[in-house]
Coordinates of C-alpha atoms in Angstrom, one line a residue:
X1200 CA 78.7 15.3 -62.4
X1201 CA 75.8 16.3 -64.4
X1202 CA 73.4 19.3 -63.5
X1203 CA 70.7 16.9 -62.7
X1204 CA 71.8 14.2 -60.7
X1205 CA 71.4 14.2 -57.0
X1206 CA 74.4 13.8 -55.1
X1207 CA 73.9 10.9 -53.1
X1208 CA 75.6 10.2 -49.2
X1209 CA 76.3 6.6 -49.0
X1210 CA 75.8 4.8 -45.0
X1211 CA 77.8 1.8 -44.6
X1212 CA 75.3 -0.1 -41.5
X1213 CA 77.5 -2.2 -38.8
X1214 CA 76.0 -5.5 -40.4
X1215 CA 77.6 -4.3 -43.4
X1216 CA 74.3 -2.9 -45.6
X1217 CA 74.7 0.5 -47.4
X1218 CA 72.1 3.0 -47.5
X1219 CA 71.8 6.0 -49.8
X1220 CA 70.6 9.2 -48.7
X1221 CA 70.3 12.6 -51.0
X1222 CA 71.0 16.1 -49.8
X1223 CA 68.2 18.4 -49.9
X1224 CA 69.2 21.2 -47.8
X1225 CA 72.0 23.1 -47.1
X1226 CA 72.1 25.8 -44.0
X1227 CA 75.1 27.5 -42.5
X1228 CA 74.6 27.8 -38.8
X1229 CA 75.7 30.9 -37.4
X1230 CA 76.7 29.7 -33.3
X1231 CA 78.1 26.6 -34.7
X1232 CA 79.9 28.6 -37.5
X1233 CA 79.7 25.6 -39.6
X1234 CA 77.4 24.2 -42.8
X1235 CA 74.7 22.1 -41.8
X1236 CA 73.3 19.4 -44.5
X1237 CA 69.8 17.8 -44.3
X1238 CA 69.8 14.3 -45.5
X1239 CA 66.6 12.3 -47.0
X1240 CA 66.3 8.3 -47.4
X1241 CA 67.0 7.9 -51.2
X1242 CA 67.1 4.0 -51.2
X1243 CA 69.7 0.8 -51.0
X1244 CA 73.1 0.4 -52.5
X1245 CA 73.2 -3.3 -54.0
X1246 CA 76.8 -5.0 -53.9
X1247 CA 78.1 -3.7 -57.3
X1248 CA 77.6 -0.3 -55.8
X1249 CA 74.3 0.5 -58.0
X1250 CA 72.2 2.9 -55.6
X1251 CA 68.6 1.9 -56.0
X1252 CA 66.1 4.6 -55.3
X1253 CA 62.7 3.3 -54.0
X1254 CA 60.9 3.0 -56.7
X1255 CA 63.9 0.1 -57.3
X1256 CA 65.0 1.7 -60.8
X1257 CA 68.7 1.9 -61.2
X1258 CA 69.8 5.9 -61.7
X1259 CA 73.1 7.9 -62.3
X1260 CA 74.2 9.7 -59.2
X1261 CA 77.1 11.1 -58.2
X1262 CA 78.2 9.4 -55.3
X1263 CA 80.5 10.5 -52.0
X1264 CA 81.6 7.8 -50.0
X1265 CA 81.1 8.4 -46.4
X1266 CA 82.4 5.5 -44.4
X1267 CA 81.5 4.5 -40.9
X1268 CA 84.8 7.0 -39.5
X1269 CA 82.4 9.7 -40.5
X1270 CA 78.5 8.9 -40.7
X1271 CA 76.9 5.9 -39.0
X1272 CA 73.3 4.3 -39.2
X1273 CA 72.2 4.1 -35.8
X1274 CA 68.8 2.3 -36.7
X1275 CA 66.1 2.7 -38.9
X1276 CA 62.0 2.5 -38.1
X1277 CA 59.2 1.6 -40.1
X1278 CA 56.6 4.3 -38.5
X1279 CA 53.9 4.5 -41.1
X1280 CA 51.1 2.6 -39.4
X1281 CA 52.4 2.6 -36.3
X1282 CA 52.5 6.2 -35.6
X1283 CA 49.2 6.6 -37.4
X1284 CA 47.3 3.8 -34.1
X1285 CA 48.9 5.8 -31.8
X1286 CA 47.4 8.8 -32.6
X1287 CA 44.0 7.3 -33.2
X1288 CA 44.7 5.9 -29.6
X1289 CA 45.5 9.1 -28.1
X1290 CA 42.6 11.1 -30.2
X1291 CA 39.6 8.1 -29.1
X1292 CA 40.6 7.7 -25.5
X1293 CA 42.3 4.3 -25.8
X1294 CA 45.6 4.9 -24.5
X1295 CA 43.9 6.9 -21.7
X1296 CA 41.9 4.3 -20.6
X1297 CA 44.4 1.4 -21.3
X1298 CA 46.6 3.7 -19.0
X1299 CA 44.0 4.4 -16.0
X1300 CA 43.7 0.3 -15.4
X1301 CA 46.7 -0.8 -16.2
X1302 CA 49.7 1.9 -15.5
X1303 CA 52.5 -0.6 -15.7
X1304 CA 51.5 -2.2 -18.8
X1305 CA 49.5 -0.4 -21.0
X1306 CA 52.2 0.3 -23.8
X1307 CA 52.8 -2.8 -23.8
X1308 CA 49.1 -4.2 -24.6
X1309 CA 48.7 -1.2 -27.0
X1310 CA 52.3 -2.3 -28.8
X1311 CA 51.0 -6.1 -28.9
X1312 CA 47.4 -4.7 -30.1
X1313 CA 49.0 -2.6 -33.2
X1314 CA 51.5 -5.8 -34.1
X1315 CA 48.2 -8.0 -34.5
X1316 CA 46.6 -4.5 -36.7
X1317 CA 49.8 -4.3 -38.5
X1318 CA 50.8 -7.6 -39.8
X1319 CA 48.0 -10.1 -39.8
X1320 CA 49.3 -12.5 -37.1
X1321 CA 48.6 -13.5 -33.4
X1322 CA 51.8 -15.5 -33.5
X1323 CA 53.6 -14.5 -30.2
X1324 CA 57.3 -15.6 -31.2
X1325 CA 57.2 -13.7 -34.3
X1326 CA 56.4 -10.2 -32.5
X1327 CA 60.5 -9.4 -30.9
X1328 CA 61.6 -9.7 -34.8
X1329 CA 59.1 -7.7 -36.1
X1330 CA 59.6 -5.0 -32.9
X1331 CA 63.5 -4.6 -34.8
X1332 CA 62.0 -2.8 -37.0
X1333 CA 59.2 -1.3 -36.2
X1334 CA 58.6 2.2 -34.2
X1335 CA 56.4 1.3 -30.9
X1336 CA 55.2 2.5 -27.6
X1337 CA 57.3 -0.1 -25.7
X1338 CA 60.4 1.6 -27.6
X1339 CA 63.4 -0.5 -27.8
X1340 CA 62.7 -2.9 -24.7
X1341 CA 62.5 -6.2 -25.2
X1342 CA 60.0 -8.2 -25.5
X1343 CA 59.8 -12.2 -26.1
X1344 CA 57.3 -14.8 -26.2
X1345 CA 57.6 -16.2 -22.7
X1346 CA 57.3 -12.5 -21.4
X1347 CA 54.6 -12.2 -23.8
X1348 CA 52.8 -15.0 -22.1
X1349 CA 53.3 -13.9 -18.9
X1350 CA 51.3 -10.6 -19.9
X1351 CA 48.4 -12.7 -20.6
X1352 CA 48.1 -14.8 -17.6
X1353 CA 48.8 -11.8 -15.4
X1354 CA 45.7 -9.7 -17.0
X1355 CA 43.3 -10.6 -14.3
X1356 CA 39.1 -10.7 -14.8
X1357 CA 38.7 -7.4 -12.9
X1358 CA 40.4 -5.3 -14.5
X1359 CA 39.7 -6.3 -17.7
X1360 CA 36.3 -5.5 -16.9
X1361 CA 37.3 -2.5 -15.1
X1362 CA 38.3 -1.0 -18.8
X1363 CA 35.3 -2.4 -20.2
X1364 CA 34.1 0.1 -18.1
X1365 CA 35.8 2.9 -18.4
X1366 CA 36.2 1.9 -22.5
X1367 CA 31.9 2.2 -22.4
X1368 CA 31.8 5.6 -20.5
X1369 CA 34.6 6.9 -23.0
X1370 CA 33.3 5.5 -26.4
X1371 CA 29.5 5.1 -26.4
X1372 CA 27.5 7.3 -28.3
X1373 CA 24.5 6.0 -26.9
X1374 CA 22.8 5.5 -30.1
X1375 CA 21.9 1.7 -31.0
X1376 CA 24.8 -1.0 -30.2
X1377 CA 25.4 -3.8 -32.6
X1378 CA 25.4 -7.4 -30.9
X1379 CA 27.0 -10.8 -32.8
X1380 CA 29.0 -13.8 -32.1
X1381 CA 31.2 -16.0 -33.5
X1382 CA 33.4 -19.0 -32.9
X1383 CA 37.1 -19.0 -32.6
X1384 CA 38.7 -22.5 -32.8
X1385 CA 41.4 -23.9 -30.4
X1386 CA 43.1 -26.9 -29.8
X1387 CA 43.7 -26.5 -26.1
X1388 CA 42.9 -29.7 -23.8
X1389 CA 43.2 -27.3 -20.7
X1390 CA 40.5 -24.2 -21.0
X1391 CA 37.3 -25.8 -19.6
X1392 CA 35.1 -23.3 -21.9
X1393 CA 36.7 -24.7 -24.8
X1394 CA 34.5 -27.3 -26.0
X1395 CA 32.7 -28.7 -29.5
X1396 CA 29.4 -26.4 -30.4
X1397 CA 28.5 -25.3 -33.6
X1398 CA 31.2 -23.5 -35.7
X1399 CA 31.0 -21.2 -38.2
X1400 CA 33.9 -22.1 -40.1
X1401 CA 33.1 -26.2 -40.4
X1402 CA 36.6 -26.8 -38.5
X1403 CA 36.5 -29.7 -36.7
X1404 CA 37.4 -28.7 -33.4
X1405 CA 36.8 -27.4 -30.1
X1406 CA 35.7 -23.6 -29.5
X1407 CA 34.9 -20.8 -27.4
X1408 CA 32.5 -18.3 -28.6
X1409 CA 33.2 -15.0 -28.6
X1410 CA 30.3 -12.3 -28.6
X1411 CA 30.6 -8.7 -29.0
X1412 CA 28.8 -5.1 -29.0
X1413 CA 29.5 -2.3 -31.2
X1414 CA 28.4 1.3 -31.2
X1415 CA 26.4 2.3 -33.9
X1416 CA 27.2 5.7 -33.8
X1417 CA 31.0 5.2 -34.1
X1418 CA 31.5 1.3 -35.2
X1419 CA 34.0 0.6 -32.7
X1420 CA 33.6 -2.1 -30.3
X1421 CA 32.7 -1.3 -26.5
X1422 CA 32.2 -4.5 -25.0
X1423 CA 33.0 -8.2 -25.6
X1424 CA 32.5 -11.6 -23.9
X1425 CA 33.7 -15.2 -24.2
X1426 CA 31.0 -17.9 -24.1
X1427 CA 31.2 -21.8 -23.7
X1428 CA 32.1 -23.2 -26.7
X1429 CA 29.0 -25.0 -26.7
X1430 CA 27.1 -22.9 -25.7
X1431 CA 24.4 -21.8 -29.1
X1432 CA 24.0 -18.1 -30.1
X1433 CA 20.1 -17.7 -28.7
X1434 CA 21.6 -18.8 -24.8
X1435 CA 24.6 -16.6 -24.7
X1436 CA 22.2 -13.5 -24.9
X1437 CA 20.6 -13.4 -21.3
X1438 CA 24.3 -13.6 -20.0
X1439 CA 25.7 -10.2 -21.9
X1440 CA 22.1 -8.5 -20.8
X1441 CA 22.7 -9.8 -17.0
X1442 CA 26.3 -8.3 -17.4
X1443 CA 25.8 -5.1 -19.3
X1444 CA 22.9 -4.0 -16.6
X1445 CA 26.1 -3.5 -14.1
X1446 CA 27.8 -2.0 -17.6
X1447 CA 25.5 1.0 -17.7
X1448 CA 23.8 -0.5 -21.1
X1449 CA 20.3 -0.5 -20.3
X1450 CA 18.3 2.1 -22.5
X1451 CA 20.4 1.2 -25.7
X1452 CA 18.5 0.2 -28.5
X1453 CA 20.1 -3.8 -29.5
X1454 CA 20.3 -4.3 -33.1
X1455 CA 20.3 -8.2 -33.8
X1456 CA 19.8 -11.0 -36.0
X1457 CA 17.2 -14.0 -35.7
X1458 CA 19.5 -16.3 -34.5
X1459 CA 19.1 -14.4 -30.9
X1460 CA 15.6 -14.4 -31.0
X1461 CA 13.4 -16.2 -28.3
X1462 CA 10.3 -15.1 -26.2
X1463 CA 12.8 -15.7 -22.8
X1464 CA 15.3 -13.7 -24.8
X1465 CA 12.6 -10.8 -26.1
X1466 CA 10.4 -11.2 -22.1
X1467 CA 14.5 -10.7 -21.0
X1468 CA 15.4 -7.6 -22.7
X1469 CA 12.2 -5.4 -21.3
X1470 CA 12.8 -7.5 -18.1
X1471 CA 16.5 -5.5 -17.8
X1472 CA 15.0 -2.5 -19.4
X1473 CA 16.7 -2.4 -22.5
X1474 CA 15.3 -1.6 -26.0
X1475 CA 15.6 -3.9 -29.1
X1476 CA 15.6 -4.5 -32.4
X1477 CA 15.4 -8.1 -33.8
X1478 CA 14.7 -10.3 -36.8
X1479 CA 12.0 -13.0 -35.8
X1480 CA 12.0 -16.3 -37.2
X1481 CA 8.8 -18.4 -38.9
X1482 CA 8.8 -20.8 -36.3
X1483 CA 7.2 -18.0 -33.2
X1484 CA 3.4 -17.6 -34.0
X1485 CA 3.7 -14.0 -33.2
X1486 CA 5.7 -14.1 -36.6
X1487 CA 3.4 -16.2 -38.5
X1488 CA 0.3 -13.9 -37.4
X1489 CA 2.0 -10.7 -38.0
X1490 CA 2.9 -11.8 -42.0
X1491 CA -0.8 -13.1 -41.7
X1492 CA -2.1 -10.0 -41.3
X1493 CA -0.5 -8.2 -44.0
X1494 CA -0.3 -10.9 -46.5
X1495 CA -2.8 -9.8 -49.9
X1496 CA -2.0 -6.3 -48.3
X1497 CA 1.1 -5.2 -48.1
X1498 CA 2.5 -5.3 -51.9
X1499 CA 0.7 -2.3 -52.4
X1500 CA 2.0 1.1 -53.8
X1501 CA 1.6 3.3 -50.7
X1502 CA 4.0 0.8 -48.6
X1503 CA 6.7 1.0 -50.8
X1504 CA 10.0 2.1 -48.9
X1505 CA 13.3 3.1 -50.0
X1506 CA 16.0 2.3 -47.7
X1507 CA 19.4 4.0 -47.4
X1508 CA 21.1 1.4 -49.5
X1509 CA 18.6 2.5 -51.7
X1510 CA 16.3 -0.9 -51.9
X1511 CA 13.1 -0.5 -52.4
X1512 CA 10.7 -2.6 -50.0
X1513 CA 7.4 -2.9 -49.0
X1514 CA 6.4 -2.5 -45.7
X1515 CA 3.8 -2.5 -43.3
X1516 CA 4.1 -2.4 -39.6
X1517 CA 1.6 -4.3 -36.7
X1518 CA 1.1 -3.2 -33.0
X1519 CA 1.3 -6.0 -30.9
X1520 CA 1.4 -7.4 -27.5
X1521 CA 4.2 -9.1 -25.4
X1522 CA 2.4 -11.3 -23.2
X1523 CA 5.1 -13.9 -22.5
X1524 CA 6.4 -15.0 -19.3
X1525 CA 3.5 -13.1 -17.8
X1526 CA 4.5 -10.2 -19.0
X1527 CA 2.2 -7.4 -21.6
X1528 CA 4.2 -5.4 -23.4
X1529 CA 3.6 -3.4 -26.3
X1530 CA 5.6 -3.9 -29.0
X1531 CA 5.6 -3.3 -32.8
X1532 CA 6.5 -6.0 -35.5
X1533 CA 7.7 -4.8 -38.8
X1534 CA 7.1 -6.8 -42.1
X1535 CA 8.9 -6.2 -45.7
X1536 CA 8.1 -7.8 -48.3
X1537 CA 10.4 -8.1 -51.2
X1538 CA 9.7 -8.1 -55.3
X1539 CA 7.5 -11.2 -57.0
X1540 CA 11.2 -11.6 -58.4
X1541 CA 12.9 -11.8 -55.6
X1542 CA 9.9 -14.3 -54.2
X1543 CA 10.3 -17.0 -56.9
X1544 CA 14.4 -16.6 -56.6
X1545 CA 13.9 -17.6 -53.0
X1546 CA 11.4 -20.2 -53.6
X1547 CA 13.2 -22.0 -56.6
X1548 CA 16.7 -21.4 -53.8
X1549 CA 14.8 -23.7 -51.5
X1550 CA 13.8 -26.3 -54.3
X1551 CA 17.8 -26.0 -55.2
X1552 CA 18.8 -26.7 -51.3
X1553 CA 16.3 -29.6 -50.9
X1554 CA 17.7 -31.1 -54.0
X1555 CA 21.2 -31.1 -52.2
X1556 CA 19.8 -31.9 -49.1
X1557 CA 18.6 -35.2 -50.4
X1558 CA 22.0 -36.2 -52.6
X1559 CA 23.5 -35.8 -48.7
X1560 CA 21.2 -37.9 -46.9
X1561 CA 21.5 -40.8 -49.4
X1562 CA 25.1 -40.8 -49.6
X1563 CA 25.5 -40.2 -45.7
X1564 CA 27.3 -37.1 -45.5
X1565 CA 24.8 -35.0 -43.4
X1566 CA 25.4 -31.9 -42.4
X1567 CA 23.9 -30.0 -39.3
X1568 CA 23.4 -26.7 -40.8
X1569 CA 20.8 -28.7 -42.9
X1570 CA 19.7 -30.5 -40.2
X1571 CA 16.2 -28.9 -40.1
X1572 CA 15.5 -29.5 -43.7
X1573 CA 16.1 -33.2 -43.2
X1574 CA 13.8 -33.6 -40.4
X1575 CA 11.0 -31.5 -41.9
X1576 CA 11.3 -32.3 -45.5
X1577 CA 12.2 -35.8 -46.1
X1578 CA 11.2 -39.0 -44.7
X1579 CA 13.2 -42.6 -44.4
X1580 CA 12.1 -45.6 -46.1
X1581 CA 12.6 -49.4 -46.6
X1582 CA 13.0 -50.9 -49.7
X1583 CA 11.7 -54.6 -50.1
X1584 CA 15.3 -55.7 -50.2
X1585 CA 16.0 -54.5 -46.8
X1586 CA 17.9 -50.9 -48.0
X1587 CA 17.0 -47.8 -46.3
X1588 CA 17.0 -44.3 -48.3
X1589 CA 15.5 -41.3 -48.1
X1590 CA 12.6 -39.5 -50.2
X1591 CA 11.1 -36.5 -50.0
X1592 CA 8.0 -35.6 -47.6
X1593 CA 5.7 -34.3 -50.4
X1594 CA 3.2 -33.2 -47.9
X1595 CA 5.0 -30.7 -46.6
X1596 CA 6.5 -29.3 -49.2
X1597 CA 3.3 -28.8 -50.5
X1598 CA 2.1 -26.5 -47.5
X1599 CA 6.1 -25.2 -46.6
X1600 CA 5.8 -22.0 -44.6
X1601 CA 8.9 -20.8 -47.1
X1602 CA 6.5 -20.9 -50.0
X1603 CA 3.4 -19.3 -47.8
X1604 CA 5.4 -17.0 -46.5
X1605 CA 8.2 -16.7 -49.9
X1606 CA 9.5 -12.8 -49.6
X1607 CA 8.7 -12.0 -45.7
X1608 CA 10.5 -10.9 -43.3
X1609 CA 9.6 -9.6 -40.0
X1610 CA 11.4 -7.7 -37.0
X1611 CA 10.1 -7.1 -34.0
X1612 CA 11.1 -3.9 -31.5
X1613 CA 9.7 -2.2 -28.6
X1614 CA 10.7 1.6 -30.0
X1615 CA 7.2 2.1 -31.1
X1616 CA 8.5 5.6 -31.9
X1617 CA 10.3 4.3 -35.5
X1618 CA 8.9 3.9 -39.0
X1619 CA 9.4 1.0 -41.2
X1620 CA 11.7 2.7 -42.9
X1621 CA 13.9 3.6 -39.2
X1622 CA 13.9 -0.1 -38.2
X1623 CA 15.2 -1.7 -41.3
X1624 CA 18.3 1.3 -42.1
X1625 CA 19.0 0.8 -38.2
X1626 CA 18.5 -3.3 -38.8
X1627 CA 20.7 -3.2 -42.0
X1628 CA 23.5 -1.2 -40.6
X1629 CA 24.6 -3.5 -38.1
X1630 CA 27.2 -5.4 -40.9
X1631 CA 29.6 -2.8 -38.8
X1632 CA 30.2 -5.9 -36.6
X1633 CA 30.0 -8.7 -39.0
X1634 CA 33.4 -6.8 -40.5
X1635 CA 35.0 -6.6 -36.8
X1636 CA 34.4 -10.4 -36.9
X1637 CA 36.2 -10.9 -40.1
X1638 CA 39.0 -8.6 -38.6
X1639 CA 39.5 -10.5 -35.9
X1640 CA 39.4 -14.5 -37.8
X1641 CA 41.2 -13.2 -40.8
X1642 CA 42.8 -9.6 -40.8
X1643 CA 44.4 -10.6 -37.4
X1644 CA 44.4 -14.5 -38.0
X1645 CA 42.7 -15.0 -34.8
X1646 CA 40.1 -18.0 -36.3
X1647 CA 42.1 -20.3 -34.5
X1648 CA 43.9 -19.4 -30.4
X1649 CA 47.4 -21.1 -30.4
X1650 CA 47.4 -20.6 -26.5
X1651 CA 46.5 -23.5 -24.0
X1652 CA 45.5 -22.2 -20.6
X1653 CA 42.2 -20.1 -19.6
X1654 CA 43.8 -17.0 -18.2
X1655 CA 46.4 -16.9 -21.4
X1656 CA 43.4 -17.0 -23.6
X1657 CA 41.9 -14.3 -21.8
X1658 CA 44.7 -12.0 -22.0
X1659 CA 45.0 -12.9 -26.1
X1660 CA 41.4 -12.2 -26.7
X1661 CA 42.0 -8.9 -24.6
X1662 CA 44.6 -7.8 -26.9
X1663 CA 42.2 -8.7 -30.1
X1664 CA 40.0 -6.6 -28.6
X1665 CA 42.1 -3.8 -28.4
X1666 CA 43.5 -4.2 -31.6
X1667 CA 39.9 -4.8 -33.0
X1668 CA 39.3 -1.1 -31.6
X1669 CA 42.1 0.4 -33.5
X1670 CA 41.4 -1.6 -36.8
X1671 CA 37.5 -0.8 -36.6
X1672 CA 38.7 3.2 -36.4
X1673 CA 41.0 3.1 -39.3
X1674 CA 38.1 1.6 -41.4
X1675 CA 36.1 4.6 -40.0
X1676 CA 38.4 6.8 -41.4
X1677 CA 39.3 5.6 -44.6
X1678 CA 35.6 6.3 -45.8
X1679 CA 36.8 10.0 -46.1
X1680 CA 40.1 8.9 -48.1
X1681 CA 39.4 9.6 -52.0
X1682 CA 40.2 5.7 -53.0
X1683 CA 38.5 3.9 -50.6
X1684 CA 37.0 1.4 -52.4
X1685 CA 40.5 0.0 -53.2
X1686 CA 41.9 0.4 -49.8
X1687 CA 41.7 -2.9 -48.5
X1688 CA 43.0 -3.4 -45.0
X1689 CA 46.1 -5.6 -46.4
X1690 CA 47.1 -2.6 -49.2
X1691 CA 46.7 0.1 -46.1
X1692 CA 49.9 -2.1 -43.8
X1693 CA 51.6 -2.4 -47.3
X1694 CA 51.8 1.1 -48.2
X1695 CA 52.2 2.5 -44.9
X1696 CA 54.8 -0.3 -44.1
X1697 CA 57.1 1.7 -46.5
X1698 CA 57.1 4.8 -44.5
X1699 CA 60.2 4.8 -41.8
X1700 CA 62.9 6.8 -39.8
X1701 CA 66.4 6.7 -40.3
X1702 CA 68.4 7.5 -37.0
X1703 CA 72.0 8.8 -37.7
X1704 CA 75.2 10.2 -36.1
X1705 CA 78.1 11.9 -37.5
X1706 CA 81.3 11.0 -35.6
X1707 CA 82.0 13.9 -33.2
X1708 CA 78.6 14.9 -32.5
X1709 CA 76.2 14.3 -30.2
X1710 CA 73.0 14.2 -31.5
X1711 CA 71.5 12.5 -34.5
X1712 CA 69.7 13.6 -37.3
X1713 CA 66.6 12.1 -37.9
X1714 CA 66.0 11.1 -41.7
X1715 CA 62.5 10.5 -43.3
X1716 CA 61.6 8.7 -46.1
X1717 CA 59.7 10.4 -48.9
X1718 CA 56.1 9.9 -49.4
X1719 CA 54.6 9.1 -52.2
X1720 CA 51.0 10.2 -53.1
X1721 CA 49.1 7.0 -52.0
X1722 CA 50.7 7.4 -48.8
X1723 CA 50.0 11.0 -48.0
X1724 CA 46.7 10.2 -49.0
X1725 CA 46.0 7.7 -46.9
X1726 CA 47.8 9.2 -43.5
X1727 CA 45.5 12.4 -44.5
X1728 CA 42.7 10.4 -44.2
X1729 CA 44.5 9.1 -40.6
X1730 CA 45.7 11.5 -38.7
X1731 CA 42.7 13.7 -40.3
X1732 CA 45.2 16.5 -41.2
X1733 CA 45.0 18.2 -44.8
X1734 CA 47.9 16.3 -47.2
X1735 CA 49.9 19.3 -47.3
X1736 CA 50.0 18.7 -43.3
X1737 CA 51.2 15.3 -43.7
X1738 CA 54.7 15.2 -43.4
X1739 CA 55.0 17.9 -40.6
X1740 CA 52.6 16.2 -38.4
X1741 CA 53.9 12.6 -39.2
X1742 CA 57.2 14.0 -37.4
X1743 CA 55.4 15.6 -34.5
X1744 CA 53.8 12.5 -33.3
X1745 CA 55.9 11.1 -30.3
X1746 CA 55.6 7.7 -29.5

């Protein structure tokens, strides 16, 4: 054997794989009187014997045989992510709260939330293989689909909302709170709120809506609720208000966009005592009067702003008055203008959209996101010979609001206490949810529910929401990692997916010896960043957590 090659301790697995493992350590143990050896994961042993280290290149090792009479593989773990949740779910408050409404089965909702974190998929069959070989609260119990099911169906409306609850009192910050929706497909025939409405991701198919609030202070989720399918964004609001008074959520500030904005919605939000903060749209006069007032004004040098993103904007705020639905409120409407370029690459955008809109009226494939362009700008006529096409309404595109009011936009709020500058950083930072949302539809594969009844979907869309929780903290922390503009939620369960446990057993004794693999430098940089520990910390505190 040469000086530097490792001497390598081969593991024959009852399914007949070999596994190599290298000695690092060597202590003599004084009550025992004998030499103990410390093992490490070195890598696989293909069938001509070649031992293949992890970084797959094929090495000279001098190699001891050690058949199953001697050394055995017990099982081995994959505990990189998984170990990583459940500390974020101890440090947050998750696993607490999970375990204060539901004592029986809160490791198993937490193990089901960090499969759907972990791998991408709300398939239920698929979770008892992937539990083989992953490290998780439920441990070694099994688990299959029909049990699986059951979970759902037995995870009944009060104390769902009971954690909700708890999960507010625990997380909030009570700074702002983020509210969205989105649409989550289905092909269930036996879920009455599963119906057709309009969805976001032009499936044709049936759909519940699925709305949730996130904390602006800490961009996790604290609430969520599932709408009729058909049910459009601006109605769902008044429901989550109604529901959030009992939740304790009155005094937040909402952060939203236009497509939740309505005088009943706006009269509805003092009317529970909340505050707000929401885009308006050109068709509410208030809007129109507000952009009015500023227009020839407000492109001037002393209302320039500079936003966090670092956009500059100008800006002029007008106090108004709330006087729908016989209520008088005051309130303050914020408008930002944007650069003369920006104004003419909007205005020529809407000359480009009208252009398609009209190709798609005349060859009849409408579209009802466009529906309002058709009806406003384009008109249907009859041609001598009895065709019908259409053309475009000239009129009004000649006085469009889009042109009049090319570059505006306006938000509305009742914290007369913020600047310009306040409303739009608080306004812009609420993408924190849009990401949640593209968690949930494509990091968890949740844009379309594979379950059929109302009380399984509820119990699925619980789990989402739990695993949403976990996902939306990782994010959180991987903005102190060093490369986190590469660390894309798919390369994170990749790399970490590497990390595992080896669990082994000499013949004779009667404990085993726990074997780690090594970790490479992406890795320890990214569990730093997880367990918020410094990377020379890494290792030791990856073997203290107990799942």
């Amino acid at each position: 054997m040469k000086k530097n090659e490792p001497k390598i301790t081969i593991v024959t697995r009852k399914n007949g794989r070999k596994y190599a493992y290298r000695a690092v350590e060597h202590r003599w143990n004084a009550e025992k009187k004998s030499c103990e050896t410390k093992l490490e994961y070195y890598g696989t042993v293909d069938d001509e014997g070649n031992v293949l280290p992890k970084r797959m290149k094929l090495v000279k090792a001098a190699v001891v045989e050690s058949g199953d009479d001697d050394l055995h593989l017990l099982s081995s773990k994959r505990i990189g992510l998984t170990r990583a949740m459940w500390r974020i779910a101890e440090e947050i408050g998750l696993a607490e709260c999970l375990k204060a409404v539901f004592p029986q089965t809160w490791r198993t909702i937490l193990s089901l939330a960090m499969y759907h974190a972990s791998t991408g998929s709300n398939a239920a069959y698929l979770f008892p293989e992937w539990h083989e070989s992953h490290e998780l609260p439920i441990h070694d119990d099994d688990l299959s689909s029909q049990d699986i099911s059951r979970l759902y169906s037995g995870m009944d409306e009060a104390r769902r909302k009971e954690f909700l609850l708890g999960w507010r009192k625990k997380a909030a910050t009570g700074n702002a709170c983020f509210h969205d929706i989105t649409s989550i497909s289905s092909y269930s025939k036996d879920n009455e709120l599963i119906e057709y409405g309009y969805n976001r991701d032009g499936e044709d198919l049936p759909q519940v809506n699925l709305g949730m609030i996130v904390d602006s202070g800490n961009r996790l989720p604290i609430y969520y609720r599932v709408h009729d399918g058909s049910i459009p964004d601006v109605s769902t609001l008044q429901s989550v208000l109604r529901e959030g008074y009992s939740f304790n959520y009155s005094r937040l500030t909402f952060v939203m966009d236009k497509g939740f904005f309505s005088s009943s919605n706006v009269s509805a939000m003092y009317g529970h005592g909340y505050h707000f903060i929401m885009a308006m749209t050109l068709a509410s006069a208030k809007t129109r009067d507000a952009m009015d007032e500023v227009n020839g004004r407000i492109r001037h040098p002393r209302n320039i702003i500079r936003t966090d993103s670092g956009q500059l904007l100008y800006a002029m705020g007008v106090k108004s008055h709330w006087n729908a639905e016989g209520m008088h409120r005051e309130c303050m409407i914020h408008v930002y203008a944007q650069s003369v370029a920006d104004i003419n690459l909007r205005t020529s955008s809407l000359d480009i959209k009208l252009a398609e809109c009209c190709q798609e009226l005349n060859a009849e494939k409408f579209l009802n996101s466009h529906a309002a362009l058709y009806a406003r700008y384009f008109t249907e006529v009859q041609d001598p010979d009895g065709n019908r096409r259409y053309e475009y309404n000239d009129e009004h595109i000649k006085e469009q609001r889009e042109t009049k009011y090319a570059g505006l936009f306006a938000i509305v709020t009742d914290r007369m206490d913020l600047s310009s500058t306040d409303v739009m950083n608080i306004y812009r930072d609420k993408d924190g949810v849009e990401k949640i949302f593209n968690d949930i539809k494509n990091v968890q594969d949740c844009r379309r529910l594979s379950v059929h009844t109302r009380q399984a979907m509820d119990g699925r869309v619980f789990v989402v929401f739990i695993a949403s929780i976990l996902m939306a903290e990782i994010r959180q922390r991987l903005r102190d990692c060093k490369d986190r503009d590469e660390m894309t939620m798919d390369l994170v369960r990749k790399t970490l997916d590497k990390v595992s446990v080896s669990y082994v057993k000499r013949d004779g004794k009667r404990k085993h010896v726990q074997l780690y693999s090594n970790l490479t430098g992406k890795q320890t940089l990214l569990l730093s960043s997880l367990l918020k520990v410094k990377p020379a910390e890494v290792e030791k505190t990856l073997k203290e957590i107990l799942v």
